Structures are given as C-alpha cells and as structure tokens.
PDB file of C-alpha atoms in Angstrom:
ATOM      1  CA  UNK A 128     -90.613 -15.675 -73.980  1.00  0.00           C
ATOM      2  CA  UNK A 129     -87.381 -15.426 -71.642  1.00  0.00           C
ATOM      3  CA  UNK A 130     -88.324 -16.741 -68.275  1.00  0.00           C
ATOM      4  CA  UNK A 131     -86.309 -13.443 -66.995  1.00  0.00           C
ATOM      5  CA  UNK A 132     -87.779 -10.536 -68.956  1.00  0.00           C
ATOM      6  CA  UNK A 133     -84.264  -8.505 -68.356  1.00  0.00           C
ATOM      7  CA  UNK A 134     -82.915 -10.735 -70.870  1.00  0.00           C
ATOM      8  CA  UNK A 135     -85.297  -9.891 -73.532  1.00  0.00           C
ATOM      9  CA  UNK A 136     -84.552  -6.294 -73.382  1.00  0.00           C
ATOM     10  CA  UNK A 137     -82.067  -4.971 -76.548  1.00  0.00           C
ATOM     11  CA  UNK A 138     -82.973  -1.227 -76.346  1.00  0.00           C
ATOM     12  CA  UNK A 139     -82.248   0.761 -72.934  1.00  0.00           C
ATOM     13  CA  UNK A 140     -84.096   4.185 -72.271  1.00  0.00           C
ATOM     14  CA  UNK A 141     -82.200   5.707 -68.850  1.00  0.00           C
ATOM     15  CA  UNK A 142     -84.785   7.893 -67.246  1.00  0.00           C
ATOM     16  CA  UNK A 143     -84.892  11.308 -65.350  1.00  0.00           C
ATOM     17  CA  UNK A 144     -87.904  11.808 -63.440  1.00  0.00           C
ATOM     18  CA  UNK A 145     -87.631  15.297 -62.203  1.00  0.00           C
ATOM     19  CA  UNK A 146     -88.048  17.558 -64.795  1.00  0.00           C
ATOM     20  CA  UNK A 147     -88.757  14.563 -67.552  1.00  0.00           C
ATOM     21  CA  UNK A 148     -92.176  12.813 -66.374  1.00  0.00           C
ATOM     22  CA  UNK A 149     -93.133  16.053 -63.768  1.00  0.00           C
ATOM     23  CA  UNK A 150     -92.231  19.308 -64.708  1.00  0.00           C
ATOM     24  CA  UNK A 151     -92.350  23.141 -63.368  1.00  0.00           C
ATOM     25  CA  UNK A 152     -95.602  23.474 -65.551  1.00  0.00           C
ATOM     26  CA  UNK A 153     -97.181  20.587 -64.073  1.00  0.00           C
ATOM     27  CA  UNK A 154     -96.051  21.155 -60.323  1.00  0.00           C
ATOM     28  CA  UNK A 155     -97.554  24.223 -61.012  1.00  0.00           C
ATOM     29  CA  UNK A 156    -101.496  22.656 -61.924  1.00  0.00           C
ATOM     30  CA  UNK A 157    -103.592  22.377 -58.818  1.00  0.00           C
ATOM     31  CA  UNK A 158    -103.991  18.722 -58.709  1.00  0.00           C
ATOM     32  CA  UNK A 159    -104.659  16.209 -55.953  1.00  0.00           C
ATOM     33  CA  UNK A 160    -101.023  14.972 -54.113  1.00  0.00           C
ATOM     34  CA  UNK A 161    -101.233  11.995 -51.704  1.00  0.00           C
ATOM     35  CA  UNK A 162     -98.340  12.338 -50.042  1.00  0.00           C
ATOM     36  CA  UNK A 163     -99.582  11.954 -46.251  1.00  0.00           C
ATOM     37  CA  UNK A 164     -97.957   8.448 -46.275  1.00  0.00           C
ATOM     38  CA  UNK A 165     -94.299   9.221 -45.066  1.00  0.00           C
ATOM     39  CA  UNK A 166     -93.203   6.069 -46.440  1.00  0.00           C
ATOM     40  CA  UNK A 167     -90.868   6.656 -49.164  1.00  0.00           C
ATOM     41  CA  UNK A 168     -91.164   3.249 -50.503  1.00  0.00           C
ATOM     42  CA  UNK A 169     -95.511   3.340 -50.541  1.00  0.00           C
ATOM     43  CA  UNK A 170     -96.365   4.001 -54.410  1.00  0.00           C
ATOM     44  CA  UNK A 171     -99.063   6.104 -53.895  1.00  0.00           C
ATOM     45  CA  UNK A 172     -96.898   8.203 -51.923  1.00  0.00           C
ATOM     46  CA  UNK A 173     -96.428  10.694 -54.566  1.00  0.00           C
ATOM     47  CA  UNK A 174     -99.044   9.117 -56.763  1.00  0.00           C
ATOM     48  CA  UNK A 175     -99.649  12.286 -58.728  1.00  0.00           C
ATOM     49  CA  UNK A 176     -96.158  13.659 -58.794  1.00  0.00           C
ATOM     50  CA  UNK A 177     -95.669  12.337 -62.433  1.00  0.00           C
ATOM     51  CA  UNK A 178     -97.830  14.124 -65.483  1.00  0.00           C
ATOM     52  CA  UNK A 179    -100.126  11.697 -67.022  1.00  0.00           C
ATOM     53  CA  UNK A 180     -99.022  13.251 -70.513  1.00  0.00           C
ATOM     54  CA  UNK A 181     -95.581  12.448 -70.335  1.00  0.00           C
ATOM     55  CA  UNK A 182     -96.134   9.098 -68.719  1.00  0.00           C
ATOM     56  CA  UNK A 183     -98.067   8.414 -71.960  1.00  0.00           C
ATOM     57  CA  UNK A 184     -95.462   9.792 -73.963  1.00  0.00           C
ATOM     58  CA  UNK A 185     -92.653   7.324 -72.507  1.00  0.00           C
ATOM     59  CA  UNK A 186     -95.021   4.326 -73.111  1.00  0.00           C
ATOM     60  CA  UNK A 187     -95.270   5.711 -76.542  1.00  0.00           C
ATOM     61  CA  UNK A 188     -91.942   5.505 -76.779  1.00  0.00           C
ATOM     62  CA  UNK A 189     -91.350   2.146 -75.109  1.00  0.00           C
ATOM     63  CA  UNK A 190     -93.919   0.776 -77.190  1.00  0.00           C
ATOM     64  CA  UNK A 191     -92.622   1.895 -80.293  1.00  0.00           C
ATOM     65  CA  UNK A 192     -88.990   0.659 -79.293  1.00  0.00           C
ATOM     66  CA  UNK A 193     -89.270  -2.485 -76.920  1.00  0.00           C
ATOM     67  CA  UNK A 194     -86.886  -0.553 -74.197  1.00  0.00           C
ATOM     68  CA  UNK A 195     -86.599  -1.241 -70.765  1.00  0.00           C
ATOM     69  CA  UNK A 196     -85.909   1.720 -68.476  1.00  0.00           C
ATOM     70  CA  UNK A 197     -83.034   1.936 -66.171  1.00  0.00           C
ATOM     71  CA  UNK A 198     -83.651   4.617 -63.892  1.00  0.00           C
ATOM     72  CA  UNK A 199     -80.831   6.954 -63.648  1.00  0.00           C
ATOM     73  CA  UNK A 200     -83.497   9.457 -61.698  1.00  0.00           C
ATOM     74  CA  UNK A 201     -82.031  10.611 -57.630  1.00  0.00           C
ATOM     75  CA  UNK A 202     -85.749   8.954 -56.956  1.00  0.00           C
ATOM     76  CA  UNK A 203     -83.325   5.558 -57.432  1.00  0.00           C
ATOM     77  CA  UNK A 204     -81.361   6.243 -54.416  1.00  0.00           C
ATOM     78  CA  UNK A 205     -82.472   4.437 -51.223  1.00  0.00           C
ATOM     79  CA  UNK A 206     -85.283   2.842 -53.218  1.00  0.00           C
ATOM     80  CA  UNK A 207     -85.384  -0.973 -55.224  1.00  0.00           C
ATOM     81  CA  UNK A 208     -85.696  -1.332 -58.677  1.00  0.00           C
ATOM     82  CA  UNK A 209     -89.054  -3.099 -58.036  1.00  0.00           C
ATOM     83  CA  UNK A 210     -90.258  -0.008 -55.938  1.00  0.00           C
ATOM     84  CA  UNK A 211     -89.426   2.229 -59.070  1.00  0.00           C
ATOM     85  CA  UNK A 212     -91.783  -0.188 -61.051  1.00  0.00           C
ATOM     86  CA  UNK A 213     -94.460  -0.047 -58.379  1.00  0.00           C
ATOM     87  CA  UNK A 214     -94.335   3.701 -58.340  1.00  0.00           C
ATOM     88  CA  UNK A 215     -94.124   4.555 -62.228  1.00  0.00           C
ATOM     89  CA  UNK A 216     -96.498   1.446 -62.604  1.00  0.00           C
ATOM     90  CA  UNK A 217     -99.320   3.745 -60.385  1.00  0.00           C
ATOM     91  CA  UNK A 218     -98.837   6.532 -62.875  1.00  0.00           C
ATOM     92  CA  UNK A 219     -99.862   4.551 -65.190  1.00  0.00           C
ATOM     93  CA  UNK A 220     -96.727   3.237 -67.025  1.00  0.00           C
ATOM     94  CA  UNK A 221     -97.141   0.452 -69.069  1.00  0.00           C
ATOM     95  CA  UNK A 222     -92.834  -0.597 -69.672  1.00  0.00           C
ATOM     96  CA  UNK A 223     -90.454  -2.394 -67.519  1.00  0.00           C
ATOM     97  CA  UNK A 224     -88.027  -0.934 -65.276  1.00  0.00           C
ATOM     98  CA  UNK A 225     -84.614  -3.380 -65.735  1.00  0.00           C
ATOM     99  CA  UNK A 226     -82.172  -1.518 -62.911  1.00  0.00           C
ATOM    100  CA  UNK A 227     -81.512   1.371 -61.495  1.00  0.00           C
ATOM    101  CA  UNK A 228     -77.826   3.174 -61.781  1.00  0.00           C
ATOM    102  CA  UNK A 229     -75.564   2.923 -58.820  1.00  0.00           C
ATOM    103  CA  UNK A 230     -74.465   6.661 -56.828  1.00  0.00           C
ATOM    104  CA  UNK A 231     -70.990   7.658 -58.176  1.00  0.00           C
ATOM    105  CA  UNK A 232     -69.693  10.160 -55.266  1.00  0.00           C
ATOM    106  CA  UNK A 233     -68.477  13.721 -57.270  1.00  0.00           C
ATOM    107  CA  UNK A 234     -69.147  12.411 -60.698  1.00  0.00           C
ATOM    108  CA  UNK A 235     -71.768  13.566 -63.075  1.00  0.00           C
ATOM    109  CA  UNK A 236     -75.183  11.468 -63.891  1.00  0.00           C
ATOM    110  CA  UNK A 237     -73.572  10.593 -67.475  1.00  0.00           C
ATOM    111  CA  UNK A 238     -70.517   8.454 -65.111  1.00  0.00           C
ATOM    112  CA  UNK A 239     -72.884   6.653 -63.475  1.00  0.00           C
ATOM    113  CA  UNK A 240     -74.963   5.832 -66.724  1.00  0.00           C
ATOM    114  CA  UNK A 241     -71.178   4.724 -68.081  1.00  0.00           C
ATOM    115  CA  UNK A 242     -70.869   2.917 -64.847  1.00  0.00           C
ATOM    116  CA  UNK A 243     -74.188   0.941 -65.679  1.00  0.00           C
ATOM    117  CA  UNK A 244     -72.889   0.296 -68.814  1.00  0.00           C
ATOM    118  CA  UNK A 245     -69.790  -1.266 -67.965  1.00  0.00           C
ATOM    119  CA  UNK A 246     -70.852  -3.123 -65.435  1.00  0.00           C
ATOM    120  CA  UNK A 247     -73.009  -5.084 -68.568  1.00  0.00           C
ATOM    121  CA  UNK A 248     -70.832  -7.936 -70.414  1.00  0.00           C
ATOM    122  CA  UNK A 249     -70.552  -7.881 -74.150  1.00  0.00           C
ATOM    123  CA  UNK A 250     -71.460  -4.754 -76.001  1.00  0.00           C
ATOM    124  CA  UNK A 251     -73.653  -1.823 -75.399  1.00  0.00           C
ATOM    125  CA  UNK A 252     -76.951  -2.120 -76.442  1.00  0.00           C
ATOM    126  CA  UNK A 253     -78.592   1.049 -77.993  1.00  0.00           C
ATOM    127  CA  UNK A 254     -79.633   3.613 -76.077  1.00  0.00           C
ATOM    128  CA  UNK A 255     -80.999   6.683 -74.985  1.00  0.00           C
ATOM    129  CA  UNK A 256     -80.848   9.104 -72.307  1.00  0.00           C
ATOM    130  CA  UNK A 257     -84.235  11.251 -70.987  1.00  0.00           C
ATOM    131  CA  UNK A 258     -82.699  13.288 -68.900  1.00  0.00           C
ATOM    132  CA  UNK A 259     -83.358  17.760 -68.244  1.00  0.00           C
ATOM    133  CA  UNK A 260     -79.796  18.076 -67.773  1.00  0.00           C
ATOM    134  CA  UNK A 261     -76.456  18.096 -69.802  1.00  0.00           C
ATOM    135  CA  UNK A 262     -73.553  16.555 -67.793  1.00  0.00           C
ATOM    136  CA  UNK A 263     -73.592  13.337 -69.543  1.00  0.00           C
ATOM    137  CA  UNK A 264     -69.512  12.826 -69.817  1.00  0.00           C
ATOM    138  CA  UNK A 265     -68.816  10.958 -73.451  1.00  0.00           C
ATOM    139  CA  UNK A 266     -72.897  10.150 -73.907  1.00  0.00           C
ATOM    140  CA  UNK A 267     -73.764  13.136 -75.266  1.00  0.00           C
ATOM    141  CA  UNK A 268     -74.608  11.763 -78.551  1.00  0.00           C
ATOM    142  CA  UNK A 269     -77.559   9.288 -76.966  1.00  0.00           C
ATOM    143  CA  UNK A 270     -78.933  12.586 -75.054  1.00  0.00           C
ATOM    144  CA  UNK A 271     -82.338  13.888 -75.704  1.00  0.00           C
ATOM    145  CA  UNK A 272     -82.304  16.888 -73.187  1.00  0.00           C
ATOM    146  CA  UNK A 273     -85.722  17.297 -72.168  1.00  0.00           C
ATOM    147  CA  UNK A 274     -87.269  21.071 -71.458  1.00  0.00           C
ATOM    148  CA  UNK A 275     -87.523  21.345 -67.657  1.00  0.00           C
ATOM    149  CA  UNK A 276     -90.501  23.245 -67.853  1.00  0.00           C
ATOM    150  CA  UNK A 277     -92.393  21.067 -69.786  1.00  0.00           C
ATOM    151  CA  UNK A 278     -91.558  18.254 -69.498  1.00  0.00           C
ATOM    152  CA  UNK A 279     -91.244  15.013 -72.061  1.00  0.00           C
ATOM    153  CA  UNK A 280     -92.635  15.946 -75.450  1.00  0.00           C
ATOM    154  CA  UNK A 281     -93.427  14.592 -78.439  1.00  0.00           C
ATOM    155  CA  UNK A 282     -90.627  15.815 -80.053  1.00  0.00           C
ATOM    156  CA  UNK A 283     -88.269  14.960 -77.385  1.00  0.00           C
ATOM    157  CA  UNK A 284     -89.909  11.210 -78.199  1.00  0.00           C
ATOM    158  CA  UNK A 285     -89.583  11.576 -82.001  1.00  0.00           C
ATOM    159  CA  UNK A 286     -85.398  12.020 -81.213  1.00  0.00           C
ATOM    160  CA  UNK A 287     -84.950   9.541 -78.960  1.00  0.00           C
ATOM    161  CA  UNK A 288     -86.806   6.973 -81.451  1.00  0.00           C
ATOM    162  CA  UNK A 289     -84.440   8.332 -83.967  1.00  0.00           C
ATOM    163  CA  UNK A 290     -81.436   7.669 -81.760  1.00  0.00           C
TER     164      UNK A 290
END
C-alpha cells in the first residue's frame, strides 16, 4: 500500500451533504441532536445530523467502487478536509475523504467540481457526483441527482455504480 492513501484513489465520488446523507424526511424524525458544542469544527457537533441509512448507503457504494470522497458539500467551507473525515467518520462512515472543493464566487457547484478537477495533473479519473441539485455546468453526465426529501437511495447508489 501507498504510504499516502490519496494516491491510491482511481474513482472520485464528490459529495453533497445537505439533502444527500440528511434529508427533509429525516430532519423531520425526532432524534437526539448534540449540537450544544458551538464549535463548528467538534465532530459530535452535529453528530446526528447525517441519516444512518444513507451513511450506509455511501459506504455501500464506496465499498463496492474503491472511491474517495471529495466533499463538494457548503459544510467544506471554513472547515479542513481532516475535520470532514472526523465528522462523517462519527456517523459512522467507513471511506476516505481525499479534499474538499475550493469556493468559486458566482459560479455554480458543478465550476467548482471542474475547478477540482483541473487543478489534478493528467487525466480525470472517473467519477460521480451525489449531489440534490442540478447546476453542474458540463458534468451533467456524472450526476446522480439525489431526492431532497429522501435522501441517498439505493437506486441513486445503483446509478452512480453504473456511472
């Protein structure tokens, strides 16, 4: 194994988290929230923000593809890559978080994903984007728009193995 596990990483899964690992559904379910700590950076800060169900559903996925997530989520702004692994890591995620995607004033999410990209030497590595909304610029193709409501599914997992 790669001493830096970045470089091991040929599949990329950028991830959503509003909408995509929580959604209105599960906001909805009275559950516990510890969010007393006002530290944005704690992990348990929002410890039970993210639905279990679709946490297992992207390790599903990740297992079944060997992707590392780049989080293309707003929780990335103001936060390190390695807080984004502590915090999905307390909901029980069992990938790797490889980067984050940089804040491209007045463009859409799908510029800064391109951003990411380009930013990479060589060529693109697959990919797939987990994302509730549509303004993904010229990635449309790698989109699996997930259902707001819901949530990650398994069908929205079965398409983005298939892309």
């Amino acid at each position: 194994m790669a001493s830096d596990p970045k470089a091991c990483v040929t599949q990329i899964v950028f991830l959503d988290i509003d909408g995509v690992l929580n959604s209105v559904r599960w906001s909805r379910m009275p559950h516990e929230r510890d969010i007393s700590d006002e530290d944005p950076d704690n992990p348990k800060r929002r410890h039970s923000a993210l639905d279990p169900a679709t946490i297992e559903r992207l390790n599903n996925l990740i297992e079944r593809t060997g992707a590392g997530v780049v989080v293309s989520s707003s929780w990335r702004i103001g936060r390190k890559t390695k807080v984004l692994q502590s915090i999905l890591d307390s909901n029980g995620f069992r990938g790797r978080v490889v980067g984050k995607t940089g804040r491209a004033s007045g463009r859409t999410r799908g510029h800064e994903i391109s951003d990411w990209l380009d930013q990479r030497r060589g060529e693109r590595p697959p990919l797939v984007i987990l994302d509730d909304r549509c303004d993904m610029a010229d990635l449309h193709e790698h989109l699996v728009r997930v259902n707001p409501r819901v949530g990650l599914s398994a069908a929205n997992v079965e398409a983005a193995v298939a892309i």
